[in-house]
PDB file of C-alpha atoms in Angstrom:
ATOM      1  CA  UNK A   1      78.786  65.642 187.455  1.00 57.00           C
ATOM      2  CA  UNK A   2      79.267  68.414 189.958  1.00 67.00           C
ATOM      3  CA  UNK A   3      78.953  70.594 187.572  1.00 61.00           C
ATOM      4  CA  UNK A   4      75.683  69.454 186.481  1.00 68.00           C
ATOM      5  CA  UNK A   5      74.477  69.288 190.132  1.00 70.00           C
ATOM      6  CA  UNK A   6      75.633  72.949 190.893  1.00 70.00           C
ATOM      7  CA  UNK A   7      73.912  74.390 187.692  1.00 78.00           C
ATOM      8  CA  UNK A   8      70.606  72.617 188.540  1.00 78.00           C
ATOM      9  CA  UNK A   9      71.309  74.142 191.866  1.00 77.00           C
ATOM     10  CA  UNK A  10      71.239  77.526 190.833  1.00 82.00           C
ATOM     11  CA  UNK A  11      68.881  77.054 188.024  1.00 83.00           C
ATOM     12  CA  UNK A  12      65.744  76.299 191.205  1.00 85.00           C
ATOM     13  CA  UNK A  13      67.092  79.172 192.847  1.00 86.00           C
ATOM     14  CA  UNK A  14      66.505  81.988 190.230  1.00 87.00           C
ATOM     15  CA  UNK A  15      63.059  79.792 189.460  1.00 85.00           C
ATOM     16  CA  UNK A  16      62.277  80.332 193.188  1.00 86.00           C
ATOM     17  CA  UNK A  17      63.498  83.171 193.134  1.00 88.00           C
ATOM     18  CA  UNK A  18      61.802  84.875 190.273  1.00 88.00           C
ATOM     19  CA  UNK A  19      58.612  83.095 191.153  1.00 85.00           C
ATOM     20  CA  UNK A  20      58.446  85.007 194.150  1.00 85.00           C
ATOM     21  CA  UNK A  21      58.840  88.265 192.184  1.00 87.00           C
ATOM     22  CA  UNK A  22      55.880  87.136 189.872  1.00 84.00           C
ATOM     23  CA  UNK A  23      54.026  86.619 192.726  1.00 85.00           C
ATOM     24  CA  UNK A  24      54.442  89.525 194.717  1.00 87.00           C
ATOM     25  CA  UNK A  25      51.953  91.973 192.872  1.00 87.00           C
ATOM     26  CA  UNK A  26      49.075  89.433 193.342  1.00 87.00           C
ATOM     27  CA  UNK A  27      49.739  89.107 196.762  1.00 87.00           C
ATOM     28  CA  UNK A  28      49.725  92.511 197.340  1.00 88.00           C
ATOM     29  CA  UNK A  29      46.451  92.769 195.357  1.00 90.00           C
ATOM     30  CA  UNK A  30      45.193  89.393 197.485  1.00 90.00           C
ATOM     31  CA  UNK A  31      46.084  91.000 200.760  1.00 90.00           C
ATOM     32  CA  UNK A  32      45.103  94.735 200.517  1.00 91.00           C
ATOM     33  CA  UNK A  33      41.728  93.626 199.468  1.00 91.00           C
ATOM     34  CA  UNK A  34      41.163  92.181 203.112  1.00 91.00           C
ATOM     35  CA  UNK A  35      42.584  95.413 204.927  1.00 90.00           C
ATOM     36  CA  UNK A  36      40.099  98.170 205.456  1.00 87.00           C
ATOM     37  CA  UNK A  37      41.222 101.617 204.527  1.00 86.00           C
ATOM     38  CA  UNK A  38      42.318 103.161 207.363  1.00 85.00           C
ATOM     39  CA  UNK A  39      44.610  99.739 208.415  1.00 85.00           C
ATOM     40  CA  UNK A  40      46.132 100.083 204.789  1.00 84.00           C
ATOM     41  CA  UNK A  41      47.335 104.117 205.202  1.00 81.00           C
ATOM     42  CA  UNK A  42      48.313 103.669 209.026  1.00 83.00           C
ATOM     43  CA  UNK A  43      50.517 100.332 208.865  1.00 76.00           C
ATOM     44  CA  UNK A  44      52.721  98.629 206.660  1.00 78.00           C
ATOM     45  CA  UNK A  45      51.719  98.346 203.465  1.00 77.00           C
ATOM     46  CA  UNK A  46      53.099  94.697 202.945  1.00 79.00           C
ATOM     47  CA  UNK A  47      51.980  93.413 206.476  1.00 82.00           C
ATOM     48  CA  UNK A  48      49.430  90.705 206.164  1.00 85.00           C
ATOM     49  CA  UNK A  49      45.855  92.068 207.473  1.00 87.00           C
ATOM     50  CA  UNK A  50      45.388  92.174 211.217  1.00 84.00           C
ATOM     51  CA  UNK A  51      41.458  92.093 211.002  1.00 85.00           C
ATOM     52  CA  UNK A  52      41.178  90.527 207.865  1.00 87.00           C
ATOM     53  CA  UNK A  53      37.587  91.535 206.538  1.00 89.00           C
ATOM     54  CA  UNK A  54      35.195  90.800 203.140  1.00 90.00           C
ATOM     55  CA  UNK A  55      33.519  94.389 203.314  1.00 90.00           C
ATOM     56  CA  UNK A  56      35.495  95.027 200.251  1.00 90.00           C
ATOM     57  CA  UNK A  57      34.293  92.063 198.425  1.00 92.00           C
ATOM     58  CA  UNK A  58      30.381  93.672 199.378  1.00 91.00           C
ATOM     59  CA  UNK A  59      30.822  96.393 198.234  1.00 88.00           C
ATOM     60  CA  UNK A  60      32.000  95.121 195.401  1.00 90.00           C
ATOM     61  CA  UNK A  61      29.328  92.775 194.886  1.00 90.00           C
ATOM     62  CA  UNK A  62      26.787  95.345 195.538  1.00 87.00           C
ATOM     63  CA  UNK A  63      27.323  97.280 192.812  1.00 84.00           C
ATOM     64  CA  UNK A  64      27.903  96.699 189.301  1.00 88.00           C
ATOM     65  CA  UNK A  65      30.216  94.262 189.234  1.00 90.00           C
ATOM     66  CA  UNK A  66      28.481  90.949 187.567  1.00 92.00           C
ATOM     67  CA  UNK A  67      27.036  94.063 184.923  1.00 92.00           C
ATOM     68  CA  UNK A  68      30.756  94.772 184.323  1.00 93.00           C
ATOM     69  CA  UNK A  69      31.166  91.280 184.448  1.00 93.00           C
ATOM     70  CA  UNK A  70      28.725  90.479 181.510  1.00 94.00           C
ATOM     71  CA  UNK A  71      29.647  93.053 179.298  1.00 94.00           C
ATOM     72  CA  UNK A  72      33.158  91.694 179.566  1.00 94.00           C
ATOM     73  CA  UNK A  73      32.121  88.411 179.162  1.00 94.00           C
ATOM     74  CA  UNK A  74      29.965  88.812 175.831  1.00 95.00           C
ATOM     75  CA  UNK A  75      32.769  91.386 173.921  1.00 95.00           C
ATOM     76  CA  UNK A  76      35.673  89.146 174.832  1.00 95.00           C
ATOM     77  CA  UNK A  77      33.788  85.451 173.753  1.00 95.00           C
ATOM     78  CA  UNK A  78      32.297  87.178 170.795  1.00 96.00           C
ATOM     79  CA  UNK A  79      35.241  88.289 169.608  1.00 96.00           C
ATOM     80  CA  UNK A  80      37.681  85.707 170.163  1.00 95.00           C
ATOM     81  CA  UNK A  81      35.637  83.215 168.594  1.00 96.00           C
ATOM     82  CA  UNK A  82      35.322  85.906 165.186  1.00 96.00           C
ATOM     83  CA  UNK A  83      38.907  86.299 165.217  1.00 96.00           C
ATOM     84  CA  UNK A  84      39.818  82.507 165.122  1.00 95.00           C
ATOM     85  CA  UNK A  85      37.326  81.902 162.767  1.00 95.00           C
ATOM     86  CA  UNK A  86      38.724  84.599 160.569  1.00 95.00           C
ATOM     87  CA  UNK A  87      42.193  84.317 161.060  1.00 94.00           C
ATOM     88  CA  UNK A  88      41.903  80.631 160.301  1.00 94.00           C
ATOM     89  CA  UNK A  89      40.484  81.239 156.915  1.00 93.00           C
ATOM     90  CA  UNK A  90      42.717  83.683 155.790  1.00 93.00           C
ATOM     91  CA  UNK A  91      45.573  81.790 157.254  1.00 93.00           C
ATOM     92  CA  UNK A  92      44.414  78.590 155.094  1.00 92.00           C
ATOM     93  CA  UNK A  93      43.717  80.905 151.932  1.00 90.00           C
ATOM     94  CA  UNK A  94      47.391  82.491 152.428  1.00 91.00           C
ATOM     95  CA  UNK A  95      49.048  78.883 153.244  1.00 88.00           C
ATOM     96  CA  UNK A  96      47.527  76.715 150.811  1.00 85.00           C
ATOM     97  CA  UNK A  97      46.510  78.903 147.939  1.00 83.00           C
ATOM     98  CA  UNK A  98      48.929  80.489 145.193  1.00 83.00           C
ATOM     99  CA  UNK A  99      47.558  83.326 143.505  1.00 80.00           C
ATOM    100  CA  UNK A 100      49.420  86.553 142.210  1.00 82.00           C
ATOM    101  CA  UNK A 101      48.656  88.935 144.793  1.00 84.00           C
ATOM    102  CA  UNK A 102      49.086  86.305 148.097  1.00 84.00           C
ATOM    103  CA  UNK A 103      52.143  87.773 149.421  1.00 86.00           C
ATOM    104  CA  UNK A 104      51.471  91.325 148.672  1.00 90.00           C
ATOM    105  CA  UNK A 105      48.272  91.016 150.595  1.00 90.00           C
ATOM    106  CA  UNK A 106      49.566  89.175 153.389  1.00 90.00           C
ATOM    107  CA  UNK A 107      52.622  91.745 153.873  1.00 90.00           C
ATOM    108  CA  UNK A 108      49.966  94.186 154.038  1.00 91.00           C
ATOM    109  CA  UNK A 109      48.022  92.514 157.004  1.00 90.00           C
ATOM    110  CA  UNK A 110      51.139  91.751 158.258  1.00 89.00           C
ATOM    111  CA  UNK A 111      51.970  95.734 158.397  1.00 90.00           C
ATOM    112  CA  UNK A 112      48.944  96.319 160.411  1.00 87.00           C
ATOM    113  CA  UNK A 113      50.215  95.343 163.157  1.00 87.00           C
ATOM    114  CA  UNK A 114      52.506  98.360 162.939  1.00 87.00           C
ATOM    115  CA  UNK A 115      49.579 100.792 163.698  1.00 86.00           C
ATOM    116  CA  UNK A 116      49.369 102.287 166.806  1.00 87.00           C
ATOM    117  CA  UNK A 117      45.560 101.530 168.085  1.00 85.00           C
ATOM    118  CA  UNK A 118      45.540 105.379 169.734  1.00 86.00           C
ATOM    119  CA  UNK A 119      45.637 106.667 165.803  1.00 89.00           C
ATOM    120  CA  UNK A 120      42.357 104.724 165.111  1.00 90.00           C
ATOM    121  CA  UNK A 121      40.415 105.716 167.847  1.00 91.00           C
ATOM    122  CA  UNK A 122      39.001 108.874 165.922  1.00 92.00           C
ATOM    123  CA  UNK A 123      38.531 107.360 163.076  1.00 93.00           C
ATOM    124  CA  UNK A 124      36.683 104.217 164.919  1.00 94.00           C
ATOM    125  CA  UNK A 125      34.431 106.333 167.103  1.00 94.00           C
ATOM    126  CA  UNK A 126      33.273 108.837 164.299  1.00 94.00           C
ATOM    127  CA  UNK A 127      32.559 105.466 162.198  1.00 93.00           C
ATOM    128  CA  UNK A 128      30.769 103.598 165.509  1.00 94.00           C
ATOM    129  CA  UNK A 129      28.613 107.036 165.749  1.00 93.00           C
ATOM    130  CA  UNK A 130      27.376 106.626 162.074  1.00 93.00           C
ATOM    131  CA  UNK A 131      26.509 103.156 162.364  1.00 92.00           C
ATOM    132  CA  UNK A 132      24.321 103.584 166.143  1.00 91.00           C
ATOM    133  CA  UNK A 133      26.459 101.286 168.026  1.00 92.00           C
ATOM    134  CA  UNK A 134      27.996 103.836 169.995  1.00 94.00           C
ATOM    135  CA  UNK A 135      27.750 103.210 173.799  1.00 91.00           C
ATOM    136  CA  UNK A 136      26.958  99.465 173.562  1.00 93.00           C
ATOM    137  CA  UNK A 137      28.695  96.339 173.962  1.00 92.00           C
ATOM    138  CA  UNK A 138      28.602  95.307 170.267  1.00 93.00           C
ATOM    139  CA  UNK A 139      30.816  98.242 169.473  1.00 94.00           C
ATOM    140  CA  UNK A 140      34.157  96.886 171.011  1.00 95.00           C
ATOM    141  CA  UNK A 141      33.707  93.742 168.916  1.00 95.00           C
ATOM    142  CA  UNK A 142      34.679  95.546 165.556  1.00 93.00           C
ATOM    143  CA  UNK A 143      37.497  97.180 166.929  1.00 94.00           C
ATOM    144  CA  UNK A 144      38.520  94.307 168.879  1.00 95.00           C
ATOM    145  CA  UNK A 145      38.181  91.403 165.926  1.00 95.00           C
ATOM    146  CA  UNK A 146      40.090  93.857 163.274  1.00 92.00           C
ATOM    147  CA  UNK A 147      42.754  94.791 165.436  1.00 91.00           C
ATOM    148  CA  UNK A 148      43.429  91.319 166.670  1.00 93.00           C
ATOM    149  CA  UNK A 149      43.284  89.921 162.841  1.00 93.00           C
ATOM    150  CA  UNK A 150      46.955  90.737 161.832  1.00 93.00           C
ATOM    151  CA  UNK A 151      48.807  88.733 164.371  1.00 92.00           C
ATOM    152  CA  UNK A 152      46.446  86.199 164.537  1.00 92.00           C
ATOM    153  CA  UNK A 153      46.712  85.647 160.757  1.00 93.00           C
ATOM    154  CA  UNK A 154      50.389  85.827 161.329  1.00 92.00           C
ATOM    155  CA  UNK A 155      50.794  83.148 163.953  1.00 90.00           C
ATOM    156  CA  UNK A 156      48.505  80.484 162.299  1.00 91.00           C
ATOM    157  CA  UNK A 157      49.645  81.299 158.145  1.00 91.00           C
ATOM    158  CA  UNK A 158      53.328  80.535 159.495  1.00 89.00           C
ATOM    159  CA  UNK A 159      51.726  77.523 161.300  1.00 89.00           C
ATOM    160  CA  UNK A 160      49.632  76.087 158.825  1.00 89.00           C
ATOM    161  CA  UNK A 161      52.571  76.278 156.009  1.00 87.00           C
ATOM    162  CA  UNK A 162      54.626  73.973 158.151  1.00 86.00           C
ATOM    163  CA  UNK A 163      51.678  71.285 157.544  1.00 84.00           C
ATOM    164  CA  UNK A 164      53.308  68.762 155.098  1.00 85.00           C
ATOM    165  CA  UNK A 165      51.621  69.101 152.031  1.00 82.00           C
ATOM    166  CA  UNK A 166      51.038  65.396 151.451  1.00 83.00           C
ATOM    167  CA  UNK A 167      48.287  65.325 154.265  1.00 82.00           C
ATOM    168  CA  UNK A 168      46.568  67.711 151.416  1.00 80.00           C
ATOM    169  CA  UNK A 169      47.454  65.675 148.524  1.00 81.00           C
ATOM    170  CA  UNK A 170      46.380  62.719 150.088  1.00 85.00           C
ATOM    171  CA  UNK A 171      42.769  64.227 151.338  1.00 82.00           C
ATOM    172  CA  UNK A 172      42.413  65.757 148.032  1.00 82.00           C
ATOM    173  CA  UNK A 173      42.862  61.772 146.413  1.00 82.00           C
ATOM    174  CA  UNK A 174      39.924  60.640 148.561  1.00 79.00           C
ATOM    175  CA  UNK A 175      37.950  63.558 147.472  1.00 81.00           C
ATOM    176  CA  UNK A 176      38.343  65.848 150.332  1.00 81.00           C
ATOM    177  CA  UNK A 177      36.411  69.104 149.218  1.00 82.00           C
ATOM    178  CA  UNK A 178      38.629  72.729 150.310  1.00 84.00           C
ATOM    179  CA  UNK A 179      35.984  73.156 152.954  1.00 86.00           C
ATOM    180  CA  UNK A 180      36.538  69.966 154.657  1.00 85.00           C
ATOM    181  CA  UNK A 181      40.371  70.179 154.170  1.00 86.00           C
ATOM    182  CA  UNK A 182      40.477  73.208 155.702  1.00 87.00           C
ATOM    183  CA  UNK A 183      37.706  71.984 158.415  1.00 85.00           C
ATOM    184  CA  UNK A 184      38.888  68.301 159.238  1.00 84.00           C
ATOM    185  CA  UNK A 185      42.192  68.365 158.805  1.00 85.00           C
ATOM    186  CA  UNK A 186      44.247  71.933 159.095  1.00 88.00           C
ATOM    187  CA  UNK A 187      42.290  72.746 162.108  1.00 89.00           C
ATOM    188  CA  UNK A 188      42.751  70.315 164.165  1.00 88.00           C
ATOM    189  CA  UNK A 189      46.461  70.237 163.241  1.00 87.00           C
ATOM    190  CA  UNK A 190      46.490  73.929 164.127  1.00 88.00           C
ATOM    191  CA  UNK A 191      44.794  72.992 167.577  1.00 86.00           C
ATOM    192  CA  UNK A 192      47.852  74.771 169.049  1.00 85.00           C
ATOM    193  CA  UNK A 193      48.019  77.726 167.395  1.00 87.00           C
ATOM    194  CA  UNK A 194      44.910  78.152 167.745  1.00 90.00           C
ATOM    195  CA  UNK A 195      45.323  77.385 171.741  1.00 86.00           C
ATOM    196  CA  UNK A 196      47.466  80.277 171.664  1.00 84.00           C
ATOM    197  CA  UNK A 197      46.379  82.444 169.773  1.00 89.00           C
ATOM    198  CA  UNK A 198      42.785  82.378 171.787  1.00 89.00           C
ATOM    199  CA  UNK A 199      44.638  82.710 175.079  1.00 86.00           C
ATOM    200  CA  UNK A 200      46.937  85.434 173.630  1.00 87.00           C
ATOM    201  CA  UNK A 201      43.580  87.423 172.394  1.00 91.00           C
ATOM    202  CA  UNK A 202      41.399  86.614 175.071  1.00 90.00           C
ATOM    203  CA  UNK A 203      43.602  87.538 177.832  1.00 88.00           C
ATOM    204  CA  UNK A 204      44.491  90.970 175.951  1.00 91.00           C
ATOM    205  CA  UNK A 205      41.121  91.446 175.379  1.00 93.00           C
ATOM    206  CA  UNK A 206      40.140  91.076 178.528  1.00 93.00           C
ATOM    207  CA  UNK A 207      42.024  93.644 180.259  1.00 90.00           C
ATOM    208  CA  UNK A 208      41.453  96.304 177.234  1.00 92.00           C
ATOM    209  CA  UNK A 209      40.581  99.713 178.594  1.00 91.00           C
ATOM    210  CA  UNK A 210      41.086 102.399 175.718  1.00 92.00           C
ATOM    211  CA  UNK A 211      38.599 101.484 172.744  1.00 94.00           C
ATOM    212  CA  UNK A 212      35.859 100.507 176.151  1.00 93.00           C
ATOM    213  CA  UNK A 213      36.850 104.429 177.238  1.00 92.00           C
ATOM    214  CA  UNK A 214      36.314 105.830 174.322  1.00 93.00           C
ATOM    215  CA  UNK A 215      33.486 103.866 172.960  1.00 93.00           C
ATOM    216  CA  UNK A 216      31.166 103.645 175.616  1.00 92.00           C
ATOM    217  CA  UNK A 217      30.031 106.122 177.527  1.00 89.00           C
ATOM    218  CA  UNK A 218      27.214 104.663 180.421  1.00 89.00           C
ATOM    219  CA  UNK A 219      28.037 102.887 183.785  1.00 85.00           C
ATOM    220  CA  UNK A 220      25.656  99.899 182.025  1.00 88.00           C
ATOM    221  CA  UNK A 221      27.772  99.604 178.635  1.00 90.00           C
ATOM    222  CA  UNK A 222      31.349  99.250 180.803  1.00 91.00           C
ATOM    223  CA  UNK A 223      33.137  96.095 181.338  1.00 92.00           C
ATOM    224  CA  UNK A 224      35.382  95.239 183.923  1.00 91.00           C
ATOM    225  CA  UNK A 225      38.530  97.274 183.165  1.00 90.00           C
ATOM    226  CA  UNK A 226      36.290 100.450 183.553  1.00 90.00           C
ATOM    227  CA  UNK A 227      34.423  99.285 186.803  1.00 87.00           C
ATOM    228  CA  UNK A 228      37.740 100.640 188.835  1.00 83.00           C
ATOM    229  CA  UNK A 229      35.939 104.269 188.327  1.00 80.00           C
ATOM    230  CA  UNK A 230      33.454 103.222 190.532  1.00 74.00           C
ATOM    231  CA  UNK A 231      36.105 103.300 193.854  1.00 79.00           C
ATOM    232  CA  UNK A 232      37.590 106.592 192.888  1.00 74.00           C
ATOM    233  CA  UNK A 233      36.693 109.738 194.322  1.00 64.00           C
ATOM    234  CA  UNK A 234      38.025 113.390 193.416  1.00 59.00           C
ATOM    235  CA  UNK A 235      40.253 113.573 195.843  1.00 58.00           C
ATOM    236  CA  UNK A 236      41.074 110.102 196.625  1.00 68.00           C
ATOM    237  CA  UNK A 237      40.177 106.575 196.129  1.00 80.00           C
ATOM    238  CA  UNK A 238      39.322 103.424 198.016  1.00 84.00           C
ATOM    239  CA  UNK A 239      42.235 101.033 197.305  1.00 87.00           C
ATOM    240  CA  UNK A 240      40.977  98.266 199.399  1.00 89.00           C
ATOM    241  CA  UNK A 241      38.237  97.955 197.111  1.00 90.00           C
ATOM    242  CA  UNK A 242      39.866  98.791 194.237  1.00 90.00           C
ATOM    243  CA  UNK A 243      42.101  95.665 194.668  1.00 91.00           C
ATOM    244  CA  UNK A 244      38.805  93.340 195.762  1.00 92.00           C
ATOM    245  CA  UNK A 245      37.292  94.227 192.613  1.00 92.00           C
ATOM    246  CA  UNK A 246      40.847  93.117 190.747  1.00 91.00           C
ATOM    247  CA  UNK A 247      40.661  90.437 192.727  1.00 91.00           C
ATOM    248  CA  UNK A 248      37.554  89.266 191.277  1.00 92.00           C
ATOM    249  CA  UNK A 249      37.991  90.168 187.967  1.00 90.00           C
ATOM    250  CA  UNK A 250      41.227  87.973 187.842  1.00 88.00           C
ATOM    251  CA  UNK A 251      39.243  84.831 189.231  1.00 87.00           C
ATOM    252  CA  UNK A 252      37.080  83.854 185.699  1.00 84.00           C
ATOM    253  CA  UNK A 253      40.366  84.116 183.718  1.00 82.00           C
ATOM    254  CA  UNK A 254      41.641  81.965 187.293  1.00 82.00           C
ATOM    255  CA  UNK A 255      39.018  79.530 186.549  1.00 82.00           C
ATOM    256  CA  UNK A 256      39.117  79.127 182.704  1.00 76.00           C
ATOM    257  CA  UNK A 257      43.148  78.393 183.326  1.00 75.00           C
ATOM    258  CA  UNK A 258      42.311  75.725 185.759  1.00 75.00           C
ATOM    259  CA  UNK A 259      39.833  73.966 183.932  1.00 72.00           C
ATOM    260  CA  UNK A 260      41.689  74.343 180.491  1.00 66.00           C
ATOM    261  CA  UNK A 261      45.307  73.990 181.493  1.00 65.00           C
ATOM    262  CA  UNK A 262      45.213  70.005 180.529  1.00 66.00           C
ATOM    263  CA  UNK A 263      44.115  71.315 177.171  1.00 60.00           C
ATOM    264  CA  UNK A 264      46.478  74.317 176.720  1.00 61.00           C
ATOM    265  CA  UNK A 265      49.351  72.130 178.150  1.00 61.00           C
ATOM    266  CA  UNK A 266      49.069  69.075 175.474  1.00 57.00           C
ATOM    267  CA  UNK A 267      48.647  71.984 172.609  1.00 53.00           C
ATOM    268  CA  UNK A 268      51.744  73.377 173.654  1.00 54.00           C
ATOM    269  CA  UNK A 269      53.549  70.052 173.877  1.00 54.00           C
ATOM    270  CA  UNK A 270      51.647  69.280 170.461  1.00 49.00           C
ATOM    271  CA  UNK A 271      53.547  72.560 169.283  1.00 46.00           C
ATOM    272  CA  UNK A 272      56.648  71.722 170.356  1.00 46.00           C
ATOM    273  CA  UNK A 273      56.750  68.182 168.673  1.00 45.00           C
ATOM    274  CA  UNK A 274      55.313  68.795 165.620  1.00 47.00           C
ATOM    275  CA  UNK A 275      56.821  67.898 162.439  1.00 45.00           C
TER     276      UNK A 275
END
């Protein structure tokens, strides 16, 4: 029993303890974006503000931002929503159907994931060039949806095939078409894959900075990873700033976590009991 009691113990304290460490590069963020410049290069660097002030946050606000903001907001949701609607499909064709080349196609998809994105990026901007979408929002959803696809397809074929198969045969008795099999009853069963796989994808997507680099090119097209270049000068940069305008880029994905978590909480637990 002591035993027990002295590994729980122990167990709290390196929770605590890495907690803390988690924590420590938003609170850096969360205070520097209340110091003013000159407070951050003459005193500590960790020392809560002295003059705490929201000039930052203004001058934030004042530019770009919600422009950055919306372009984020439409690539990401676009996106997301065509990759789970893809992945889905091919993950119920590669689950449920047996046809000669099924595995050879899904090792293939499967091997993309292997691809470095840096050797597309030629290849992807020569192609975005051709078709006109270069320097607007709706080029970053191509890249974003196909690049996303093979371990999205991954997560929810391994899923799916660890439905029972009698749920099928059974649907299929009462005349269950493939369309509603796959709509109203291997979906919501896959609610938690799914729940994952959006976060995974969304939260990647969100941050992405090297496809909106390369395939945009005007302060209007950006999204939020790009904004940064805004509070960086030649020979220096405003970090107060910099870190308001992380600040507020972190508080939608903040806000989607706190109204969600209910949801992403009982898929995970759904996850974890299943079968």
């Amino acid at each position: 029993m002591n035993f027990i009691k002295e590994t729980k113990k122990w167990y709290f304290i390196f929770l605590a303890v890495w907690t803390l460490i988690a924590d420590v590069p938003f609170l850096f963020m969360l205070f520097t974006s209340f110091k003013t410049q000159s407070e951050l290069l003459s005193g500590n660097t960790w020392q809560i503000p002295r003059q705490p002030t929201i000039e930052n946050f203004s001058t934030v606000l004042e530019g770009n931002f919600f422009t950055y903001l919306k372009n984020s907001v439409i690539a990401v949701s676009i996106s997301v929503v065509l990759i789970l609607i893809i992945s889905s499909m091919a993950a119920f064709a590669f689950s449920r159907f047996k046809f000669a080349l099924n595995n050879l196609l899904y090792s293939l998809i499967i091997a993309g994931m292997a691809i470095p994105i840096h050797v597309t990026l030629i290849p992807i901007y020569v192609l975005t060039n051709k078709i006109k979408l270069y320097d607007t929002v709706f080029a970053l959803i191509g890249p974003y949806v196909a690049l996303s696809l093979p371990m999205s397809i991954f997560i929810l074929t391994e899923f799916m095939r660890e439905i029972p198969l009698e749920l099928e045969e059974a649907a299929k008795i009462d005349g269950c078409s493939m369309f509603r099999l796959y709509s109203d009853i291997l979906l919501p069963l896959s609610a938690p894959a799914l729940i994952t796989v959006g976060i995974y994808n969304g939260t990647y997507l969100w941050n992405e900075f090297v496809f909106a680099l390369v395939l945009t090119s005007s302060p209007t097209r950006r999204t939020l990873p790009l904004g940064i270049w805004d509070f960086q000068a030649r020979y220096g940069s405003d970090i107060p700033a910099i870190m308001a305008f992380l600040t507020l880029s972190l508080l939608p994905m903040l806000i989607a976590y706190i109204f969600g978590q209910d949801k992403i909480i009982k898929g995970m637990m759904a996850g974890a009991v299943k079968g």
